[in-house]
Coordinates of C-alpha atoms and ligand atoms in Angstrom, one line a residue:
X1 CA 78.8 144.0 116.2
X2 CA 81.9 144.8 118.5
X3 CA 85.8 143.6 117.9
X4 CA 89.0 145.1 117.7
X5 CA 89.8 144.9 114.1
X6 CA 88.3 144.7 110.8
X7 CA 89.6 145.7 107.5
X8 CA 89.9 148.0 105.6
X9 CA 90.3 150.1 109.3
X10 CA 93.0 148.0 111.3
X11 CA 94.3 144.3 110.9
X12 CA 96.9 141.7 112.3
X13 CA 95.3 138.9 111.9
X14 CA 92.2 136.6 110.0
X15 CA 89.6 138.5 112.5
X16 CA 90.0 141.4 111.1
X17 CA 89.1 139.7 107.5
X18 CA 86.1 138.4 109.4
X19 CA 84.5 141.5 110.5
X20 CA 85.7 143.5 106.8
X21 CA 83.5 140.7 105.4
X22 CA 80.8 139.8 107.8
X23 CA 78.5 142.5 108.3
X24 CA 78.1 143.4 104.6
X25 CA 77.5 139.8 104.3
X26 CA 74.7 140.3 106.6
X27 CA 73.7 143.3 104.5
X28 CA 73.1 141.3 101.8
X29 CA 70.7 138.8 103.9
X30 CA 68.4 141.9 104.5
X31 CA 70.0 143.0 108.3
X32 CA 71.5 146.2 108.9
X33 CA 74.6 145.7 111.1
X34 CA 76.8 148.6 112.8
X35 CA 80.4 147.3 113.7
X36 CA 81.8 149.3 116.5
X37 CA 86.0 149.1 116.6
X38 CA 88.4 151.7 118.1
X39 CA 89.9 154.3 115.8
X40 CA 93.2 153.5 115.9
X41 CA 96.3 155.8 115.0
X42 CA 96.8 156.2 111.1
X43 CA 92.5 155.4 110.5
X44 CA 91.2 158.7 109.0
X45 CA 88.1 157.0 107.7
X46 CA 84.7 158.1 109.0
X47 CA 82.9 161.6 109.6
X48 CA 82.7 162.3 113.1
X49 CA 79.2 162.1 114.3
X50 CA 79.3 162.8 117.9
X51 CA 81.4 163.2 121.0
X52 CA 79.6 162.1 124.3
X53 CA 80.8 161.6 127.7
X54 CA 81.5 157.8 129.1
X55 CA 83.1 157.0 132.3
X56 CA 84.6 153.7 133.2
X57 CA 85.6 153.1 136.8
X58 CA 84.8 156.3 137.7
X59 CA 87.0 157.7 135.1
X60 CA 85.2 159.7 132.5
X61 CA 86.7 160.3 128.6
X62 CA 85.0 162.6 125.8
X63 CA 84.4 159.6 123.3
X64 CA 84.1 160.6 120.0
X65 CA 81.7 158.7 117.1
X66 CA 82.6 158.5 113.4
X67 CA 80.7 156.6 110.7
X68 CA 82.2 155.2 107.8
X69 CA 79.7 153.2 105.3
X70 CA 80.8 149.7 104.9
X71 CA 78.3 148.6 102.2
X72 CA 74.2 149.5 101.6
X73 CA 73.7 148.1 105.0
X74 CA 76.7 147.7 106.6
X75 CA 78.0 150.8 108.5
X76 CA 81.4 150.9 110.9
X77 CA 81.3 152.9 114.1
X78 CA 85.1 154.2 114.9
X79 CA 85.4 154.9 118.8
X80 CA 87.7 158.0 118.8
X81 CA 89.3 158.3 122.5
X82 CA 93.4 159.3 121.8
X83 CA 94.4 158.2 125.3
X84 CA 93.4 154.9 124.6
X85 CA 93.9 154.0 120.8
X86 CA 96.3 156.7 119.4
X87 CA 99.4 154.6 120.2
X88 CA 102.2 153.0 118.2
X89 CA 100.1 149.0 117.6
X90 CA 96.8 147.6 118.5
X91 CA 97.2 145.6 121.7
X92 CA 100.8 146.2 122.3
X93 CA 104.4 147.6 121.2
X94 CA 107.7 145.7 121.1
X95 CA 106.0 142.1 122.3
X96 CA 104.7 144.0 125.6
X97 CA 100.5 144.3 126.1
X98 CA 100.1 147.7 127.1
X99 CA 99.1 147.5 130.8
X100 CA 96.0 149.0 130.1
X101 CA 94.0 146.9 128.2
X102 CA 91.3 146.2 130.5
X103 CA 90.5 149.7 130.3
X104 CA 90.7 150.6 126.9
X105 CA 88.7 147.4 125.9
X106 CA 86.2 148.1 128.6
X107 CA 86.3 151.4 127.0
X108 CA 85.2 149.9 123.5
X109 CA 82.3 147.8 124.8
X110 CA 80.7 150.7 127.1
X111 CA 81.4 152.9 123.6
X112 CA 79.3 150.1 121.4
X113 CA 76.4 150.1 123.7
X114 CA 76.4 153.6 124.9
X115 CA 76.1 154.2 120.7
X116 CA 73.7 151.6 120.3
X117 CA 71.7 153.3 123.4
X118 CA 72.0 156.6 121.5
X119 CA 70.1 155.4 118.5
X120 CA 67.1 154.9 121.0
X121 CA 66.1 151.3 119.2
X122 CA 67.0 148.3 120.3
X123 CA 68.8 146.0 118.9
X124 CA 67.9 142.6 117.5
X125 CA 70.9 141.3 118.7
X126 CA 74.6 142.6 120.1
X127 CA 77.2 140.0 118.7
X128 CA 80.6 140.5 120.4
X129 CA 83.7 138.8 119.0
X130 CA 86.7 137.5 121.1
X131 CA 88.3 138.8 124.5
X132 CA 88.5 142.5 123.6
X133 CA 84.6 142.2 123.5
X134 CA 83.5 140.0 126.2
X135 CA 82.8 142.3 128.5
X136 CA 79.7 143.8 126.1
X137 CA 78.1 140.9 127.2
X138 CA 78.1 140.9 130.6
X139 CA 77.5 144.8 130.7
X140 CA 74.3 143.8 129.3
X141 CA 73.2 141.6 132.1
X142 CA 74.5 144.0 134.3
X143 CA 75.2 147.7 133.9
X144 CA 72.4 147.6 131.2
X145 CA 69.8 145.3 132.5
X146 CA 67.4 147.9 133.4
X147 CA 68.5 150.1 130.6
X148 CA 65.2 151.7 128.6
X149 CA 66.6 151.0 125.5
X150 CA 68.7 148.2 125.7
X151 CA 67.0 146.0 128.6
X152 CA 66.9 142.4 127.3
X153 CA 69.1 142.7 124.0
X154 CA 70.5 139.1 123.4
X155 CA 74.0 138.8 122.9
X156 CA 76.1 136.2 120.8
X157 CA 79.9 135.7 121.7
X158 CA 82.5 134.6 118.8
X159 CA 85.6 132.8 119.8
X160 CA 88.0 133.2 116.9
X161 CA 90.7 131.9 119.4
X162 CA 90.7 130.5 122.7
X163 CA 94.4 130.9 123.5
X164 CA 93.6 134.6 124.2
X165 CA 91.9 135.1 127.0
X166 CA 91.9 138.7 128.3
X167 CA 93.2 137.7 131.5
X168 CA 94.1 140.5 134.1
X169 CA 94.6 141.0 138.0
X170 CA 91.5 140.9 140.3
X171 CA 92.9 144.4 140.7
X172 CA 90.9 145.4 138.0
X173 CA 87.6 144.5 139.3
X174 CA 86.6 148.0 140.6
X175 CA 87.7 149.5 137.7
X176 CA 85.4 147.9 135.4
X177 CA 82.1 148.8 135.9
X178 CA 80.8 145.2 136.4
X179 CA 79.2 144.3 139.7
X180 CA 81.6 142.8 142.3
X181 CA 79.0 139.4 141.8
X182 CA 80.2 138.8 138.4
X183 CA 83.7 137.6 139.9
X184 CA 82.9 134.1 140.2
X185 CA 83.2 130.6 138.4
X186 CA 79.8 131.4 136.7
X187 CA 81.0 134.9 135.8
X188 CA 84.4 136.4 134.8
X189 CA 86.8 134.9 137.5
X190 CA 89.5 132.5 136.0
X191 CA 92.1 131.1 138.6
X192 CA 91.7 134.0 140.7
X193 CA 92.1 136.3 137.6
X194 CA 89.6 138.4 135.7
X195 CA 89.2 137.1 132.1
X196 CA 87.3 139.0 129.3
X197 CA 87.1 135.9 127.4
X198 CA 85.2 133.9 130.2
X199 CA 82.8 136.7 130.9
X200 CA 82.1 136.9 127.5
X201 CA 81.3 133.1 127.4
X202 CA 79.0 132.9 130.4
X203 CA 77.2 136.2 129.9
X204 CA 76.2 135.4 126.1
X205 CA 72.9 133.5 125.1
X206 CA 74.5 132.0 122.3
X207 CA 78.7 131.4 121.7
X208 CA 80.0 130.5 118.8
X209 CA 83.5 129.4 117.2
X210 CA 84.9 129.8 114.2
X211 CA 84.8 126.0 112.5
X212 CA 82.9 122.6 113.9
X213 CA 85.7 120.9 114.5
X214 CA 87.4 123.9 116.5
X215 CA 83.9 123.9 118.7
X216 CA 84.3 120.3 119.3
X217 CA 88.1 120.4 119.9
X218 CA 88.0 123.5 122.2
X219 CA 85.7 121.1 124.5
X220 CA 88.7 118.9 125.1
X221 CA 91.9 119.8 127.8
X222 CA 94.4 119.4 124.3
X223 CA 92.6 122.3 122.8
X224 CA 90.3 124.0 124.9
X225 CA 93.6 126.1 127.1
X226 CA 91.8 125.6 130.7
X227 CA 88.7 126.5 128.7
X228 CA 87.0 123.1 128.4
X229 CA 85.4 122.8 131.1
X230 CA 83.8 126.4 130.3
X231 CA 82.8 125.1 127.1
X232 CA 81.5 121.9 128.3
X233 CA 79.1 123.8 130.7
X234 CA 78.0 125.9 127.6
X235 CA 77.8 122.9 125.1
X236 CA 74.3 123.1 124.6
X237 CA 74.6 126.9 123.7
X238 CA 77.9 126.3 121.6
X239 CA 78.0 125.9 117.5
X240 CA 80.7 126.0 115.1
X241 CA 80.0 128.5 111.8
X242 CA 83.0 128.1 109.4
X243 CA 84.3 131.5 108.3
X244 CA 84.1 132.9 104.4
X245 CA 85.9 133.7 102.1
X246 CA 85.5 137.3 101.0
X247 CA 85.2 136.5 97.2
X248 CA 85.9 140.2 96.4
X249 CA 89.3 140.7 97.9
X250 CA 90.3 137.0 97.3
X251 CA 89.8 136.3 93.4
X252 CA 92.5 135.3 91.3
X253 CA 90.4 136.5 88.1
X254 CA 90.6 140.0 89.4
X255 CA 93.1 140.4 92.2
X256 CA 94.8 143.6 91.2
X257 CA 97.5 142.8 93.5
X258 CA 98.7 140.0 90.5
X259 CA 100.4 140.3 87.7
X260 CA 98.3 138.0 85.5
X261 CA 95.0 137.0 86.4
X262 CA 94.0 133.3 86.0
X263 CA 90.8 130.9 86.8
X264 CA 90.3 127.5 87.0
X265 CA 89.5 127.2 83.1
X266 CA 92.9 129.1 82.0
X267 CA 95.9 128.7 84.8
X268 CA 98.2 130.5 82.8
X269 CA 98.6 133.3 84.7
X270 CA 99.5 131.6 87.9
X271 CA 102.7 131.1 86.2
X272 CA 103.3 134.5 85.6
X273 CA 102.2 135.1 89.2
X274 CA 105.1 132.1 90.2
X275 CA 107.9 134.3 88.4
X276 CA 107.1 137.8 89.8
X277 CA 107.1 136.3 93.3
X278 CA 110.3 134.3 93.0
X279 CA 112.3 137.7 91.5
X280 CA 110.3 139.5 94.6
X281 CA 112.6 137.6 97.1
X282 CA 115.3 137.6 95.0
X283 CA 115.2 133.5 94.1
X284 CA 116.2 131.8 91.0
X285 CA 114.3 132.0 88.1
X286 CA 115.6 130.1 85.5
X287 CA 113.5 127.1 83.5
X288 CA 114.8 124.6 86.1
X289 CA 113.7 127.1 89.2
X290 CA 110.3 127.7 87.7
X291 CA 109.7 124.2 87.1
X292 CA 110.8 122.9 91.1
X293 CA 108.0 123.7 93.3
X294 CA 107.6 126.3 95.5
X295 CA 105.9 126.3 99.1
X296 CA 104.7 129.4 100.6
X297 CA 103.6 130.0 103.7
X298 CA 102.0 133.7 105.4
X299 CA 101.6 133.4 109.2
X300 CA 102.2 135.5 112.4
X301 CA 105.0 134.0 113.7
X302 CA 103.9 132.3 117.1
X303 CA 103.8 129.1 118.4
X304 CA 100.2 128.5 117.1
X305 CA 101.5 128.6 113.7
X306 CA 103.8 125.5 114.6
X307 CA 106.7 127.2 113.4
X308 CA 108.9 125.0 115.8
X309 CA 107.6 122.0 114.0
X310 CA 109.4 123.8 110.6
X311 CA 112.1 125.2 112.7
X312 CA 112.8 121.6 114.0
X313 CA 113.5 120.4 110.0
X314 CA 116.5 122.9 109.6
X315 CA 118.5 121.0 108.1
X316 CA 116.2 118.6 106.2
X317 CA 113.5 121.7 104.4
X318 CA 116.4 123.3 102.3
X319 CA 117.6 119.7 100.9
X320 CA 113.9 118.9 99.5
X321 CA 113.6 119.5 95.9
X322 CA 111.3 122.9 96.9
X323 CA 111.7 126.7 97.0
X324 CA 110.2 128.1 100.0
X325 CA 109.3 131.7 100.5
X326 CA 108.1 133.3 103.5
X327 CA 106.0 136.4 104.9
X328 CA 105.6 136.8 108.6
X329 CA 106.0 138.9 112.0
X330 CA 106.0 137.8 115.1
X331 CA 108.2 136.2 117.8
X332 CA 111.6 136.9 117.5
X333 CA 113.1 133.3 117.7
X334 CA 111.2 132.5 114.3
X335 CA 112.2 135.7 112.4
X336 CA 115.7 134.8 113.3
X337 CA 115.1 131.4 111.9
X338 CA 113.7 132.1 109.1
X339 CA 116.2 135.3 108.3
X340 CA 119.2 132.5 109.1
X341 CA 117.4 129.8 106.5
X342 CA 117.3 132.3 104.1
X343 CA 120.2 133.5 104.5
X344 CA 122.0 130.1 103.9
X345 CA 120.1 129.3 100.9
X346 CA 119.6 132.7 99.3
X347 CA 118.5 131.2 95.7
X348 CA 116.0 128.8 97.2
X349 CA 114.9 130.3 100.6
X350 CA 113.0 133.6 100.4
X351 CA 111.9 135.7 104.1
X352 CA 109.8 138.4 104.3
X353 CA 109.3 139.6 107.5
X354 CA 106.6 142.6 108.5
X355 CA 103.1 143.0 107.3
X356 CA 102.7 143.3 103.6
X357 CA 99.5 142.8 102.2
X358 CA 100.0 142.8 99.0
X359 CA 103.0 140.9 99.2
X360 CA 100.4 137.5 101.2
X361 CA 98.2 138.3 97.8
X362 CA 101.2 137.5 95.3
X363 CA 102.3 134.4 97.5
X364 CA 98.9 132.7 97.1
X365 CA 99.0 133.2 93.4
X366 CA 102.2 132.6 92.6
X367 CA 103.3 129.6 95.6
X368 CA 102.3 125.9 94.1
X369 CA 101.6 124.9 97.4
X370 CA 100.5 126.0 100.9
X371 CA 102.2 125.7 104.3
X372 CA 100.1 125.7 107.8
X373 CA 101.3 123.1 110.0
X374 CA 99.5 124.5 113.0
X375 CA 99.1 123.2 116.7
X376 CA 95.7 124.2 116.7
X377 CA 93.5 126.6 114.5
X378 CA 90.0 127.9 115.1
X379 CA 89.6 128.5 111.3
X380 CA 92.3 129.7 109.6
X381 CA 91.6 131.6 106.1
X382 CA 95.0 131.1 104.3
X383 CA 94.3 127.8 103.3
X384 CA 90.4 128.8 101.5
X385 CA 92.4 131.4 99.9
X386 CA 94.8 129.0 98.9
X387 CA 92.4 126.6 97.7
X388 CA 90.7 129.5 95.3
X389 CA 93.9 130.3 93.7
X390 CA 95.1 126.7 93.0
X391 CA 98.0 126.5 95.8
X392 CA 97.5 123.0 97.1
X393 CA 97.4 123.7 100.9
X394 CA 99.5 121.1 103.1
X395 CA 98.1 121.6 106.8
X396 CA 97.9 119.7 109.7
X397 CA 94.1 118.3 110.4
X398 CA 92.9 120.6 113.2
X399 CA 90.5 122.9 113.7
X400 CA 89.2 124.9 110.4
X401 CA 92.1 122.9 108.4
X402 CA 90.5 119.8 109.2
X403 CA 87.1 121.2 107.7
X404 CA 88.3 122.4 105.0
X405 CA 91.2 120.4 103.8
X406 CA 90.7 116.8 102.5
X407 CA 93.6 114.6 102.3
X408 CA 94.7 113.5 98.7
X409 CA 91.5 115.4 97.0
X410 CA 92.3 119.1 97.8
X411 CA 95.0 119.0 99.7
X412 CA 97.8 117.2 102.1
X413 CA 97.1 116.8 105.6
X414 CA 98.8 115.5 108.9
X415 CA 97.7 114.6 111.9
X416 CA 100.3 114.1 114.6
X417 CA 102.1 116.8 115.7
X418 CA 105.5 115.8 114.6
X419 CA 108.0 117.0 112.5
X420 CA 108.6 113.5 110.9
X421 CA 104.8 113.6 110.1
X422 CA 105.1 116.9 108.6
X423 CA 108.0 116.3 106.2
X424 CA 106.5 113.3 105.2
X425 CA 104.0 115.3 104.2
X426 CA 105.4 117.4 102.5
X427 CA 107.0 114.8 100.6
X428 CA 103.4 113.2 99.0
X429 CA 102.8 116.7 98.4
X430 CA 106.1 117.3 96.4
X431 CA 105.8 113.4 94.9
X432 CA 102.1 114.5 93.5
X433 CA 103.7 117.9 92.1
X434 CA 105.8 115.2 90.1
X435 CA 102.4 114.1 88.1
X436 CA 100.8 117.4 86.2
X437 CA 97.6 115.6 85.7
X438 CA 97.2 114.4 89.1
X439 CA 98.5 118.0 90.8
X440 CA 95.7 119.4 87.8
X441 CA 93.0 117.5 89.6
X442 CA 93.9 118.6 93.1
X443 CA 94.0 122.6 91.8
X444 CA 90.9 122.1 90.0
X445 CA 89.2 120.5 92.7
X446 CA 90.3 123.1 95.4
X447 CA 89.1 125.7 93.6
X448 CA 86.0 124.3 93.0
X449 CA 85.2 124.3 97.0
X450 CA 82.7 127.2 97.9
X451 CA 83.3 129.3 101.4
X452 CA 81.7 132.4 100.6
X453 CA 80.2 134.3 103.3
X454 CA 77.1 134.0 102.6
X455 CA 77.0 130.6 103.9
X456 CA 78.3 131.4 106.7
X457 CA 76.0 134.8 107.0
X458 CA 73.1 132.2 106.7
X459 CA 74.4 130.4 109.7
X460 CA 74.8 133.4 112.4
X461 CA 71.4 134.7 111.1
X462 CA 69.7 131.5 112.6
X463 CA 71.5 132.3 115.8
X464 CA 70.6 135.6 115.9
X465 CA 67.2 134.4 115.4
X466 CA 66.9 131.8 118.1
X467 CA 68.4 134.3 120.7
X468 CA 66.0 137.0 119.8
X469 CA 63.2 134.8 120.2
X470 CA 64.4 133.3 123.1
X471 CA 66.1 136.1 125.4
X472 CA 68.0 134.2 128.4
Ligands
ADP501 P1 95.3 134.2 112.4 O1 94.1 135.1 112.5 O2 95.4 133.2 113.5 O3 96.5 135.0 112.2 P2 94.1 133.4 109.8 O4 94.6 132.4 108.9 O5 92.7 133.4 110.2 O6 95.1 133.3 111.1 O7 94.3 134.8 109.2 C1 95.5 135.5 109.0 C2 95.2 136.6 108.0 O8 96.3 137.6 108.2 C3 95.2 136.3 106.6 O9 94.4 137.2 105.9 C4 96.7 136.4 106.2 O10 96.9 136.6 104.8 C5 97.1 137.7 107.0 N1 98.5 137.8 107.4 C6 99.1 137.2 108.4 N2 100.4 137.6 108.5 C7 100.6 138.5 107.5 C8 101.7 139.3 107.1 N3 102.8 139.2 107.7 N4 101.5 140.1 106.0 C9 100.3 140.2 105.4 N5 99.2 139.5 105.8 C10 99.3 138.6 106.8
GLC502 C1 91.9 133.7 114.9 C2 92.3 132.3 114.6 C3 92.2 131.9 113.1 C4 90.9 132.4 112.6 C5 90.7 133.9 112.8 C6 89.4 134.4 112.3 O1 92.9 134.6 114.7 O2 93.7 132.0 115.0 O3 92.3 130.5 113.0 O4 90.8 132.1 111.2 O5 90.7 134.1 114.2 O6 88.3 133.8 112.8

């Protein structure tokens, strides 16, 4: 398995929950699964294995191999090459992509294969996830298609989000180590540009996304971002495998980051949860505060998120009979906004911005309800783990949200993309809140919905079947 971030190593966003959970979820099925992921600045996990020579484009680096167990048969593989992945963030620093992505990704799928070449078996199947992967893939086909060991190894491609795309100047082409063939409609070429994503696409036997609905919607021009017609080309080859939930870092009955634990039988301690969160952003706390609802929301702060939906209700959010607290990072616009909201209503309106794990663990206890009003969203994972701890999630119906999210039995959901659609959302929510037994039934029920992984595990297992059997 290859991708660019998986906990507990490196994270900004729900992939890296994915590939955390994943590959000991395979584990458990019986496969063994090696994820390979750069070793970012700060990750001291691992004992270093090996250092071998790889060059890319005719420039060579000493890459460097460390192992880290994941689980009995889950191991991760942290590519160690400084030039490349001992800088300041993951893709970028201060909004701005560091210009040499193509290379450093290029880097990480050579690095998977060359240490999947190194073990001297084959293996069953190389799954590659998103546009910092895609060229594994086609380096398969290509670079590796006579390769002793790995001639003929199937690959499966995951989107987890089509809006990324890996694109890059033609420039790059030479640079790459992919044959100058590959740059064409059937191959990596996008509008003139090289995309990761697309080679990734064509090159796989299988593709998959992260939800049904998202495979569906990504086939259409509202969703698919250029990418339909892609897609459509691929349908055959194209499923939808819902992501998990990983039951052992999201549990309200054991979550250490809470201060009460609670389950479905005993909610007691989601209160408990509800009063350390509001004194954590500094909002009232009195009888009358505990008892008004309070919405949370944890998102990177981009247009995805469909933060200018919220951003568009200024005036009308802080006059609902809510609390709202925020944690998020991301474009600057929204900080601001939130940081202004907040300021303006400081015993109502609570924002966190920055990354703070633990903090995204206390708002799903202690928050009554849940907040994703994206424009689109392949999965999503904030509304499962809201659904586990109680917190009614209130989402628009797209993508993963739509799968998972049913209106007036587990949650609130929208469909158009309006703000008037969104508040009156909001308002059923907040009327229901108003009838204990009937909010009772809608916690009770969430958290009776199972999305554990191994679901999900079962799924890419019959994938990895059918493209083992049938190499393209
Ligand atoms: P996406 O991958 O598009 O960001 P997901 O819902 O799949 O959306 O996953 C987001 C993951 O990142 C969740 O685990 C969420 O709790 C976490 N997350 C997002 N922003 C923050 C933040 N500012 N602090 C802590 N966790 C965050
Ligand atoms: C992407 C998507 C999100 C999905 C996650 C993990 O970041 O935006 O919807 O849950 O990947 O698959």
């Amino acid at each position: 398995m290859i991708g660019s971030e998986a906990l507990p190593f490196a994270k900004t966003g729900g992939l890296a929950d994915v590939l955390g959970a994943l590959p000991p979820a395979l584990g458990r099925l019986g496969w063994d699964a090696t994820l390979v992921l750069p070793r970012y600045r700060g990750v001291r996990d691992g004992v270093f294995v090996d250092r071998i020579p790889i060059s890319v484009g005719g420039q060579p680096a000493k890459v460097g191999f460390f192992e880290a167990r994941v689980s009995d048969r889950a191991t991760a593989i942290l590519v160690d090459a400084p030039d490349l992945f001992d800088r300041d963030g993951l893709y970028g620093s201060e909004h701005v992509d560091y210009p040499d992505n193509p290379r450093r990704f290029a880097l990480l799928a050579r690095a998977a294969l060359e240490w999947a070449a190194l073990r001297g078996t084959r293996p069953t199947v190389v799954h590659a996830h998103d546009w910092q992967s895609g060229l594994a893939p086609v380096y398969l086909k290509t670079l590796y298609a006579g390769h002793p060991v790995l001639s003929g190894t199937p690959s499966v491609f995951t989107i987890h989000n089509l809006a990324y795309q890996g694109l890059f100047s033609a420039d790059w082409m030479p640079r790459l180590d992919v044959p100058a063939s590959v740059f064409s409609q059937e191959g990596l070429e996008f509008w003139g540009q090289i995309s990761f994503l697309k080679g990734g696409i064509n090159a796989a036997e299988a593709i998959t996304t992260v939800s049904p609905r998202y495979a569906e919607e990504t086939q259409t021009p509202e969703f698919g971002c250029g990418f339909d017609g892609v897609l459509r080309r691929r349908a055959a080859d194209l499923v939808g495998i819902l992501n998990g939930v990983d039951v052992d870092e999201w549990d309200p009955q054991r979550d250490p980051y809470l201060p009460a634990h609670y389950s479905a039988a005993d909610l007691a301690g989601k209160a408990v949860a509800k009063s350390e969160l509001l004194l954590r952003f500094g909002l009232a706390r009195d009888p009358s505060a505990m008892k008004r609802p309070l919405i949370g929301m944890i998102s990177r702060m981009v247009d995805q998120k469909g933060l200018d939906l919220v951003a568009a209700l200024a005036d009308r959010l802080p006059v609902l009979p809510a609390s709202f607290v925020v944690l998020g990072a991301g474009e600057p616009k929204y900080q601001d906004f939130w940081r202004r909201l907040a300021a303006r209503f400081p015993d109502r309106i609570g924002a966190r911005i920055g990354f703070d794990e633990p903090l995204a663990h206390l708002i799903e206890g202690g928050a009554d309800m849940f907040l994703m009003p994206s424009r689109f969203e392949p999965c999503g994972l904030n509304q499962m783990y809201s659904l586990r701890y109680g917190t009614v999630p209130v989402v628009r119906g797209v993508g993963g949200l739509f799968d998972t999210v049913r209106e007036g039995a587990t949650g609130f959901v929208f469909d158009q993309y309006t703000p008037e659609a969104l508040l009156e959302t909001l308002r059923r929510a907040l009327a229901a809140f108003g009838n204990p037994s009937k909010w009772r039934e809608l916690q009770l029920e969430g958290m009776k919905q199972d999305h554990s992984w191994d679901r999900s595990a079962r799924e890419y297992v019959t994938i990895y079947e059918k493209v083992s059997r049938n190499p393209g």
